Amino acid sequence: MHGTSHPPRHRRARTVSAVLTTGAISLALVPALSAPAQAAAPTAVSVPGTFNSEIGCPGDWSPDCSQAQLTARTDGSGAWSKSYTLPAGTYAYKAAINKSWTENYGAKAQSYGADIPLTVPAGGKKVTFVYDPVTHWITDDITSKIVTVGGTFQSEIGCAADWASDCLKSWLQDIDADGTYTWTTTAIPAGTHQVKTAIGQSWDESYGQGGSPTGGNISFTVPRTGATTKFSYNSTSHLLSVETEPGGNEPAPADGTLGALYTPARTTFRIWSPDSSQATVTVDGTSHTLTPVTLSGYTGVYQALVSGDLKNKAYQFRVGNNTVRDPYAAMAKPGTTEGIVLDAGAVKPTGGSWAPTPALTKREDAVVYEMSVRNFTIDASSGVDSTKRGKFLGLVQGGTTHNGARTGIDHLKELGVTHVQLLPSFDFNSTVPNWGYDPLNFNVPEEQFSQFSAPEDRIREFKDMVNEYHKNGIRVLMDVVYNHTANKDVFQNISGKYYHQTDLSGTGNSIDDGNPMVSRMIRDSLEHWVKNYNIDGFRFDLLGVHQYKNVDNWAKHLQSTFPDRMLQIHGEPWSGGVSDPLESQKVRYGTVPALAGGHVGVFNGAYRDTIKGGTRDQNLGYMGGSASNAAAVATGMRGSPLAVKSTSPLADPWSPAFAYDPEQSINYVSAHDDLNLWDKITYSGVTGGATGRAGQMDRFGTGMILTSQGIPFIHEGDEFLHSKVVNGDYETAKNSYEAGDSVNAIQWGEKTVNAAIFTYYKDAIALRKSTPALRLPSWDAISDQVSTTVNGQVVTSAISSNAAAPTSYDTVVVYNPTNSAYSVNLPVGSWTKVLDTNGAVTATGNTAGTLAVSVFKKN
């Protein structure tokens, strides 16, 4: 045989791409990789090895040799195969992907694994090689067997016909080389079926009942479509066993998901492992080997069925030599990578049922209030019971006051918001006080926000919180962070394919939803919160890290799966301030039109900056009297509509006129990041306090977003001028994500001190909710029913709420940032001023006050 110089098993610390040739021996030096990074199906698969020269290659170990290339199967299995007649001898080989050593697999389907030995008997023999791109198992019919199960179900899983011994859609594999070949699938429909084992893709060698070549067909029953069926063939006894999920009245685990799927009789454990076939789960002191499973909508999934009632048992996945967390865990043991077996959907809110979801006619009716579970009630001034402060149930404790003023949920009802948006409340890594933008387990409620340690009690507390908000007429949005994790240790020991090669989030570990299975994980997680926790929508942190077509897929899936829920979905259309090699594919203002079908909106940072200047500087923008911004204000107050109605992406990714529908513009001047509105005003040197110019400017900025088309968004405490500046420290206030309670916690005494500010916010929200003209539902309505003019620094919109009479204006909104009163040219008719700088008013005349939002309604 020729020499055996070939790619080493281990990853190199240096990168060399040249191929050095000396005589008949080729030495291919393998590029350094953290992990093979192939999400798509291979375009070529070869079997480089020591027999390559025998099949016509110029040398051995030749991944790009045409004679060594396998052929893609046409049976729908995705497998690759080819047969060669080889002379007697001892050989070795591997599988190489796409004609290079960049991605290769050896013994036991391991990436960069050991050489696979092959001994051809005397006289030579035809050898068939087969490769599975899902499990990465590469084998031949001498080293192992090519085992399939043929039967009455095959045409229903995609084979050309039933009893097709050569269809590899029902291929059993022995990856760990223990002599037992297995195949697990959920693709076989409900009913009773017949099956036999075929060897070598032919009925020439086959086994039926009792492992006999002449044995009868083996019958098995699948209790329901989508149930799991596992086939196991013992190559010594030739016995085939078929194991299916129990039928009858026993509940079955949720289909189409991964993780730990619980029933009282058994738990199904599933994990995506694209790089290693060595996957196990340890539960209740016993380790179970996971085997490949065919699962609709997923690839590279391994599964184990473990009998017995495992409720509340800890479980630990291992991939290769690493303990890894379950990305789908519905509950986790704090401080570990262990999951907890349970059925999150089976845990009912206290009382046993869900309250009706608060009615919402259209998304433009929303008024969103951003809040932290901890910050909102942790201070004693919240009036919340000490055991509930900073906890899920503390948010919804009724009857609380401070100095006679309502606090907590009663305060929100008084304010009039329709949605609360919770800062991260899934399981995160940091210790509170911290905002929690460092995810560990996407599907688990954060234990630091719960009064309870028992898994089901923690789940129930979260559900009770959502239920109480709903009972009080308030919907619940979750702030979700799928763009990064706490660190790469969260997922990288499962596969490096979870992460981008480029850090797009600024955290060093950006999640790569460009991988279809990572994208599916995010979609499944979103569905988990809506289905099992009755969540009403999501705010995405750094939505711009994600591909807009994936976001569109997630949103449309949710909206179609829960068509009666009127889910609200929005996020930040930017990444972590880095250059993105796939810029045109990501969520930006310019791709927002393409997201209209899924009702996805974005934070309108362009309008925010137009109103108040930068988020950390001393430029006050339009609210500071900048005349140059008036035209941009006119765009923002109309909901930032597209110049031409279309769902096609825009040429300019940062066009400030981006909304196909006004619901896509989330209007705000303050959020958890950076300086809030009040601190921005005082940082910029504006004086006069709450009753002077500073307070008037705060009301002006907020009044603009509450009277603009789109969806208004306000940050907790802004309604009574909560400040994050302690002892003059503006630097901490600019980024207070890990500051203590003295900075972030809501001090409820501020509501009494700044009661006039609160009254303005409340009045402006009430006016918005009672004025249809401020909540127009479409691009067409804004185009036809709104007439906007700019006169110097003053911007005016005349609006009709009646689509049938689009120029019969019934509402006029005026933004006047100047120090002089402005006389408004009101349409013909009798008009009343209903909002001025102090809030609700009933006044005649046509004067718009200084540094104020003025609203006039036709009598």
JSON list of C-alpha atoms in Angstrom, two decimals, residues 452-597:
[
{"chain": "A", "resi": 452, "resn": "PHE", "atom": "CA", "xyz": [-40.07, 29.91, 45.17]},
{"chain": "A", "resi": 453, "resn": "SER", "atom": "CA", "xyz": [-37.38, 27.29, 44.63]},
{"chain": "A", "resi": 454, "resn": "ALA", "atom": "CA", "xyz": [-39.65, 24.41, 43.57]},
{"chain": "A", "resi": 455, "resn": "PRO", "atom": "CA", "xyz": [-39.71, 24.28, 39.75]},
{"chain": "A", "resi": 456, "resn": "GLU", "atom": "CA", "xyz": [-43.47, 24.20, 39.26]},
{"chain": "A", "resi": 457, "resn": "ASP", "atom": "CA", "xyz": [-44.00, 26.94, 41.84]},
{"chain": "A", "resi": 458, "resn": "ARG", "atom": "CA", "xyz": [-41.58, 29.21, 39.98]},
{"chain": "A", "resi": 459, "resn": "ILE", "atom": "CA", "xyz": [-43.42, 28.57, 36.71]},
{"chain": "A", "resi": 460, "resn": "ARG", "atom": "CA", "xyz": [-46.78, 29.17, 38.38]},
{"chain": "A", "resi": 461, "resn": "GLU", "atom": "CA", "xyz": [-45.61, 32.46, 39.87]},
{"chain": "A", "resi": 462, "resn": "PHE", "atom": "CA", "xyz": [-44.68, 33.75, 36.42]},
{"chain": "A", "resi": 463, "resn": "LYS", "atom": "CA", "xyz": [-48.01, 32.61, 35.02]},
{"chain": "A", "resi": 464, "resn": "ASP", "atom": "CA", "xyz": [-49.89, 34.20, 37.92]},
{"chain": "A", "resi": 465, "resn": "MET", "atom": "CA", "xyz": [-48.12, 37.48, 37.16]},
{"chain": "A", "resi": 466, "resn": "VAL", "atom": "CA", "xyz": [-49.22, 37.36, 33.52]},
{"chain": "A", "resi": 467, "resn": "ASN", "atom": "CA", "xyz": [-52.74, 36.34, 34.54]},
{"chain": "A", "resi": 468, "resn": "GLU", "atom": "CA", "xyz": [-53.09, 39.22, 37.02]},
{"chain": "A", "resi": 469, "resn": "TYR", "atom": "CA", "xyz": [-51.94, 41.73, 34.43]},
{"chain": "A", "resi": 470, "resn": "HIS", "atom": "CA", "xyz": [-54.55, 40.36, 32.05]},
{"chain": "A", "resi": 471, "resn": "LYS", "atom": "CA", "xyz": [-57.26, 40.55, 34.71]},
{"chain": "A", "resi": 472, "resn": "ASN", "atom": "CA", "xyz": [-56.36, 44.21, 35.11]},
{"chain": "A", "resi": 473, "resn": "GLY", "atom": "CA", "xyz": [-56.52, 44.97, 31.39]},
{"chain": "A", "resi": 474, "resn": "ILE", "atom": "CA", "xyz": [-52.78, 45.02, 30.70]},
{"chain": "A", "resi": 475, "resn": "ARG", "atom": "CA", "xyz": [-50.92, 42.86, 28.19]},
{"chain": "A", "resi": 476, "resn": "VAL", "atom": "CA", "xyz": [-47.39, 41.52, 28.81]},
{"chain": "A", "resi": 477, "resn": "LEU", "atom": "CA", "xyz": [-44.38, 41.74, 26.48]},
{"chain": "A", "resi": 478, "resn": "MET", "atom": "CA", "xyz": [-41.01, 40.08, 27.11]},
{"chain": "A", "resi": 479, "resn": "ASP", "atom": "CA", "xyz": [-37.64, 41.62, 26.35]},
{"chain": "A", "resi": 480, "resn": "VAL", "atom": "CA", "xyz": [-35.75, 38.72, 24.71]},
{"chain": "A", "resi": 481, "resn": "VAL", "atom": "CA", "xyz": [-32.04, 38.43, 23.98]},
{"chain": "A", "resi": 482, "resn": "TYR", "atom": "CA", "xyz": [-31.48, 35.86, 21.24]},
{"chain": "A", "resi": 483, "resn": "ASN", "atom": "CA", "xyz": [-28.57, 37.76, 19.68]},
{"chain": "A", "resi": 484, "resn": "HIS", "atom": "CA", "xyz": [-25.98, 36.58, 22.23]},
{"chain": "A", "resi": 485, "resn": "THR", "atom": "CA", "xyz": [-25.50, 34.52, 25.38]},
{"chain": "A", "resi": 486, "resn": "ALA", "atom": "CA", "xyz": [-23.73, 35.19, 28.66]},
{"chain": "A", "resi": 487, "resn": "ASN", "atom": "CA", "xyz": [-20.58, 33.74, 27.08]},
{"chain": "A", "resi": 488, "resn": "LYS", "atom": "CA", "xyz": [-19.66, 31.10, 24.52]},
{"chain": "A", "resi": 489, "resn": "ASP", "atom": "CA", "xyz": [-19.58, 28.42, 27.20]},
{"chain": "A", "resi": 490, "resn": "VAL", "atom": "CA", "xyz": [-23.38, 28.44, 27.11]},
{"chain": "A", "resi": 491, "resn": "PHE", "atom": "CA", "xyz": [-23.57, 26.56, 23.79]},
{"chain": "A", "resi": 492, "resn": "GLN", "atom": "CA", "xyz": [-20.13, 26.10, 22.23]},
{"chain": "A", "resi": 493, "resn": "ASN", "atom": "CA", "xyz": [-19.52, 22.67, 23.78]},
{"chain": "A", "resi": 494, "resn": "ILE", "atom": "CA", "xyz": [-22.58, 21.47, 21.88]},
{"chain": "A", "resi": 495, "resn": "SER", "atom": "CA", "xyz": [-21.43, 23.06, 18.63]},
{"chain": "A", "resi": 496, "resn": "GLY", "atom": "CA", "xyz": [-19.56, 26.14, 17.49]},
{"chain": "A", "resi": 497, "resn": "LYS", "atom": "CA", "xyz": [-22.30, 26.50, 14.86]},
{"chain": "A", "resi": 498, "resn": "TYR", "atom": "CA", "xyz": [-24.38, 28.39, 17.41]},
{"chain": "A", "resi": 499, "resn": "TYR", "atom": "CA", "xyz": [-22.13, 31.42, 17.07]},
{"chain": "A", "resi": 500, "resn": "HIS", "atom": "CA", "xyz": [-21.10, 33.92, 14.38]},
{"chain": "A", "resi": 501, "resn": "GLN", "atom": "CA", "xyz": [-17.50, 34.04, 13.33]},
{"chain": "A", "resi": 502, "resn": "THR", "atom": "CA", "xyz": [-17.83, 37.84, 13.65]},
{"chain": "A", "resi": 503, "resn": "ASP", "atom": "CA", "xyz": [-18.84, 39.47, 16.94]},
{"chain": "A", "resi": 504, "resn": "LEU", "atom": "CA", "xyz": [-21.96, 41.40, 15.89]},
{"chain": "A", "resi": 505, "resn": "SER", "atom": "CA", "xyz": [-23.40, 42.06, 19.34]},
{"chain": "A", "resi": 506, "resn": "GLY", "atom": "CA", "xyz": [-20.37, 43.61, 21.01]},
{"chain": "A", "resi": 507, "resn": "THR", "atom": "CA", "xyz": [-20.41, 40.86, 23.63]},
{"chain": "A", "resi": 508, "resn": "GLY", "atom": "CA", "xyz": [-17.96, 38.45, 21.99]},
{"chain": "A", "resi": 509, "resn": "ASN", "atom": "CA", "xyz": [-20.51, 35.68, 21.37]},
{"chain": "A", "resi": 510, "resn": "SER", "atom": "CA", "xyz": [-23.11, 36.56, 18.77]},
{"chain": "A", "resi": 511, "resn": "ILE", "atom": "CA", "xyz": [-25.73, 33.93, 18.01]},
{"chain": "A", "resi": 512, "resn": "ASP", "atom": "CA", "xyz": [-25.86, 32.90, 14.33]},
{"chain": "A", "resi": 513, "resn": "ASP", "atom": "CA", "xyz": [-29.48, 32.52, 13.27]},
{"chain": "A", "resi": 514, "resn": "GLY", "atom": "CA", "xyz": [-28.13, 32.02, 9.75]},
{"chain": "A", "resi": 515, "resn": "ASN", "atom": "CA", "xyz": [-27.83, 28.37, 10.77]},
{"chain": "A", "resi": 516, "resn": "PRO", "atom": "CA", "xyz": [-31.30, 26.86, 10.17]},
{"chain": "A", "resi": 517, "resn": "MET", "atom": "CA", "xyz": [-31.29, 24.91, 13.43]},
{"chain": "A", "resi": 518, "resn": "VAL", "atom": "CA", "xyz": [-30.32, 27.98, 15.47]},
{"chain": "A", "resi": 519, "resn": "SER", "atom": "CA", "xyz": [-33.08, 29.93, 13.76]},
{"chain": "A", "resi": 520, "resn": "ARG", "atom": "CA", "xyz": [-35.52, 27.12, 14.59]},
{"chain": "A", "resi": 521, "resn": "MET", "atom": "CA", "xyz": [-34.40, 27.18, 18.24]},
{"chain": "A", "resi": 522, "resn": "ILE", "atom": "CA", "xyz": [-35.29, 30.87, 18.46]},
{"chain": "A", "resi": 523, "resn": "ARG", "atom": "CA", "xyz": [-38.66, 30.30, 16.83]},
{"chain": "A", "resi": 524, "resn": "ASP", "atom": "CA", "xyz": [-39.42, 27.41, 19.18]},
{"chain": "A", "resi": 525, "resn": "SER", "atom": "CA", "xyz": [-38.45, 29.50, 22.19]},
{"chain": "A", "resi": 526, "resn": "LEU", "atom": "CA", "xyz": [-40.77, 32.33, 21.17]},
{"chain": "A", "resi": 527, "resn": "GLU", "atom": "CA", "xyz": [-43.59, 29.86, 20.69]},
{"chain": "A", "resi": 528, "resn": "HIS", "atom": "CA", "xyz": [-42.87, 28.34, 24.10]},
{"chain": "A", "resi": 529, "resn": "TRP", "atom": "CA", "xyz": [-43.49, 31.67, 25.86]},
{"chain": "A", "resi": 530, "resn": "VAL", "atom": "CA", "xyz": [-46.68, 32.44, 23.95]},
{"chain": "A", "resi": 531, "resn": "LYS", "atom": "CA", "xyz": [-48.11, 28.94, 24.22]},
{"chain": "A", "resi": 532, "resn": "ASN", "atom": "CA", "xyz": [-47.12, 28.04, 27.78]},
{"chain": "A", "resi": 533, "resn": "TYR", "atom": "CA", "xyz": [-47.00, 31.44, 29.51]},
{"chain": "A", "resi": 534, "resn": "ASN", "atom": "CA", "xyz": [-49.64, 33.41, 27.60]},
{"chain": "A", "resi": 535, "resn": "ILE", "atom": "CA", "xyz": [-47.14, 36.12, 26.69]},
{"chain": "A", "resi": 536, "resn": "ASP", "atom": "CA", "xyz": [-48.51, 38.81, 24.34]},
{"chain": "A", "resi": 537, "resn": "GLY", "atom": "CA", "xyz": [-45.38, 39.61, 22.37]},
{"chain": "A", "resi": 538, "resn": "PHE", "atom": "CA", "xyz": [-41.70, 40.41, 22.39]},
{"chain": "A", "resi": 539, "resn": "ARG", "atom": "CA", "xyz": [-39.12, 43.17, 22.29]},
{"chain": "A", "resi": 540, "resn": "PHE", "atom": "CA", "xyz": [-35.89, 41.94, 20.68]},
{"chain": "A", "resi": 541, "resn": "ASP", "atom": "CA", "xyz": [-32.57, 43.19, 21.97]},
{"chain": "A", "resi": 542, "resn": "LEU", "atom": "CA", "xyz": [-30.32, 44.00, 18.98]},
{"chain": "A", "resi": 543, "resn": "LEU", "atom": "CA", "xyz": [-32.78, 42.63, 16.45]},
{"chain": "A", "resi": 544, "resn": "GLY", "atom": "CA", "xyz": [-30.35, 43.91, 13.83]},
{"chain": "A", "resi": 545, "resn": "VAL", "atom": "CA", "xyz": [-28.01, 40.98, 14.52]},
{"chain": "A", "resi": 546, "resn": "HIS", "atom": "CA", "xyz": [-30.66, 38.70, 13.00]},
{"chain": "A", "resi": 547, "resn": "GLN", "atom": "CA", "xyz": [-31.45, 38.07, 9.35]},
{"chain": "A", "resi": 548, "resn": "TYR", "atom": "CA", "xyz": [-34.67, 39.80, 8.41]},
{"chain": "A", "resi": 549, "resn": "LYS", "atom": "CA", "xyz": [-35.99, 36.78, 6.51]},
{"chain": "A", "resi": 550, "resn": "ASN", "atom": "CA", "xyz": [-35.63, 34.67, 9.65]},
{"chain": "A", "resi": 551, "resn": "VAL", "atom": "CA", "xyz": [-37.38, 37.33, 11.74]},
{"chain": "A", "resi": 552, "resn": "ASP", "atom": "CA", "xyz": [-40.16, 37.36, 9.17]},
{"chain": "A", "resi": 553, "resn": "ASN", "atom": "CA", "xyz": [-40.41, 33.56, 9.46]},
{"chain": "A", "resi": 554, "resn": "TRP", "atom": "CA", "xyz": [-40.59, 33.66, 13.27]},
{"chain": "A", "resi": 555, "resn": "ALA", "atom": "CA", "xyz": [-43.19, 36.40, 13.30]},
{"chain": "A", "resi": 556, "resn": "LYS", "atom": "CA", "xyz": [-45.42, 34.90, 10.63]},
{"chain": "A", "resi": 557, "resn": "HIS", "atom": "CA", "xyz": [-45.27, 31.53, 12.38]},
{"chain": "A", "resi": 558, "resn": "LEU", "atom": "CA", "xyz": [-46.37, 33.09, 15.66]},
{"chain": "A", "resi": 559, "resn": "GLN", "atom": "CA", "xyz": [-49.09, 35.22, 14.11]},
{"chain": "A", "resi": 560, "resn": "SER", "atom": "CA", "xyz": [-50.52, 32.25, 12.18]},
{"chain": "A", "resi": 561, "resn": "THR", "atom": "CA", "xyz": [-50.22, 29.84, 15.11]},
{"chain": "A", "resi": 562, "resn": "PHE", "atom": "CA", "xyz": [-51.94, 32.29, 17.47]},
{"chain": "A", "resi": 563, "resn": "PRO", "atom": "CA", "xyz": [-54.18, 34.26, 15.09]},
{"chain": "A", "resi": 564, "resn": "ASP", "atom": "CA", "xyz": [-56.48, 35.60, 17.80]},
{"chain": "A", "resi": 565, "resn": "ARG", "atom": "CA", "xyz": [-53.73, 37.00, 20.02]},
{"chain": "A", "resi": 566, "resn": "MET", "atom": "CA", "xyz": [-52.78, 40.24, 18.20]},
{"chain": "A", "resi": 567, "resn": "LEU", "atom": "CA", "xyz": [-49.15, 39.65, 19.18]},
{"chain": "A", "resi": 568, "resn": "GLN", "atom": "CA", "xyz": [-46.86, 42.68, 19.39]},
{"chain": "A", "resi": 569, "resn": "ILE", "atom": "CA", "xyz": [-43.32, 42.13, 18.04]},
{"chain": "A", "resi": 570, "resn": "HIS", "atom": "CA", "xyz": [-40.64, 44.80, 17.82]},
{"chain": "A", "resi": 571, "resn": "GLY", "atom": "CA", "xyz": [-36.93, 45.30, 18.38]},
{"chain": "A", "resi": 572, "resn": "GLU", "atom": "CA", "xyz": [-33.80, 47.37, 17.87]},
{"chain": "A", "resi": 573, "resn": "PRO", "atom": "CA", "xyz": [-32.90, 47.53, 14.15]},
{"chain": "A", "resi": 574, "resn": "TRP", "atom": "CA", "xyz": [-29.18, 47.76, 14.80]},
{"chain": "A", "resi": 575, "resn": "SER", "atom": "CA", "xyz": [-26.38, 45.48, 15.95]},
{"chain": "A", "resi": 576, "resn": "GLY", "atom": "CA", "xyz": [-23.56, 46.08, 18.40]},
{"chain": "A", "resi": 577, "resn": "GLY", "atom": "CA", "xyz": [-21.95, 48.89, 16.45]},
{"chain": "A", "resi": 578, "resn": "VAL", "atom": "CA", "xyz": [-19.72, 46.70, 14.26]},
{"chain": "A", "resi": 579, "resn": "SER", "atom": "CA", "xyz": [-19.37, 46.14, 10.54]},
{"chain": "A", "resi": 580, "resn": "ASP", "atom": "CA", "xyz": [-21.62, 43.29, 9.38]},
{"chain": "A", "resi": 581, "resn": "PRO", "atom": "CA", "xyz": [-20.51, 41.31, 6.30]},
{"chain": "A", "resi": 582, "resn": "LEU", "atom": "CA", "xyz": [-24.18, 40.43, 5.67]},
{"chain": "A", "resi": 583, "resn": "GLU", "atom": "CA", "xyz": [-25.53, 43.95, 6.19]},
{"chain": "A", "resi": 584, "resn": "SER", "atom": "CA", "xyz": [-28.17, 43.78, 3.47]},
{"chain": "A", "resi": 585, "resn": "GLN", "atom": "CA", "xyz": [-29.65, 40.61, 4.97]},
{"chain": "A", "resi": 586, "resn": "LYS", "atom": "CA", "xyz": [-30.14, 42.01, 8.47]},
{"chain": "A", "resi": 587, "resn": "VAL", "atom": "CA", "xyz": [-32.93, 43.94, 10.14]},
{"chain": "A", "resi": 588, "resn": "ARG", "atom": "CA", "xyz": [-32.47, 47.63, 9.40]},
{"chain": "A", "resi": 589, "resn": "TYR", "atom": "CA", "xyz": [-34.93, 50.44, 8.75]},
{"chain": "A", "resi": 590, "resn": "GLY", "atom": "CA", "xyz": [-34.53, 49.56, 5.08]},
{"chain": "A", "resi": 591, "resn": "THR", "atom": "CA", "xyz": [-35.68, 45.95, 5.53]},
{"chain": "A", "resi": 592, "resn": "VAL", "atom": "CA", "xyz": [-38.61, 46.78, 7.82]},
{"chain": "A", "resi": 593, "resn": "PRO", "atom": "CA", "xyz": [-41.09, 46.97, 4.89]},
{"chain": "A", "resi": 594, "resn": "ALA", "atom": "CA", "xyz": [-40.38, 43.28, 4.20]},
{"chain": "A", "resi": 595, "resn": "LEU", "atom": "CA", "xyz": [-41.46, 42.49, 7.78]},
{"chain": "A", "resi": 596, "resn": "ALA", "atom": "CA", "xyz": [-44.94, 43.98, 7.45]},
{"chain": "A", "resi": 597, "resn": "GLY", "atom": "CA", "xyz": [-46.60, 40.60, 6.89]}
]
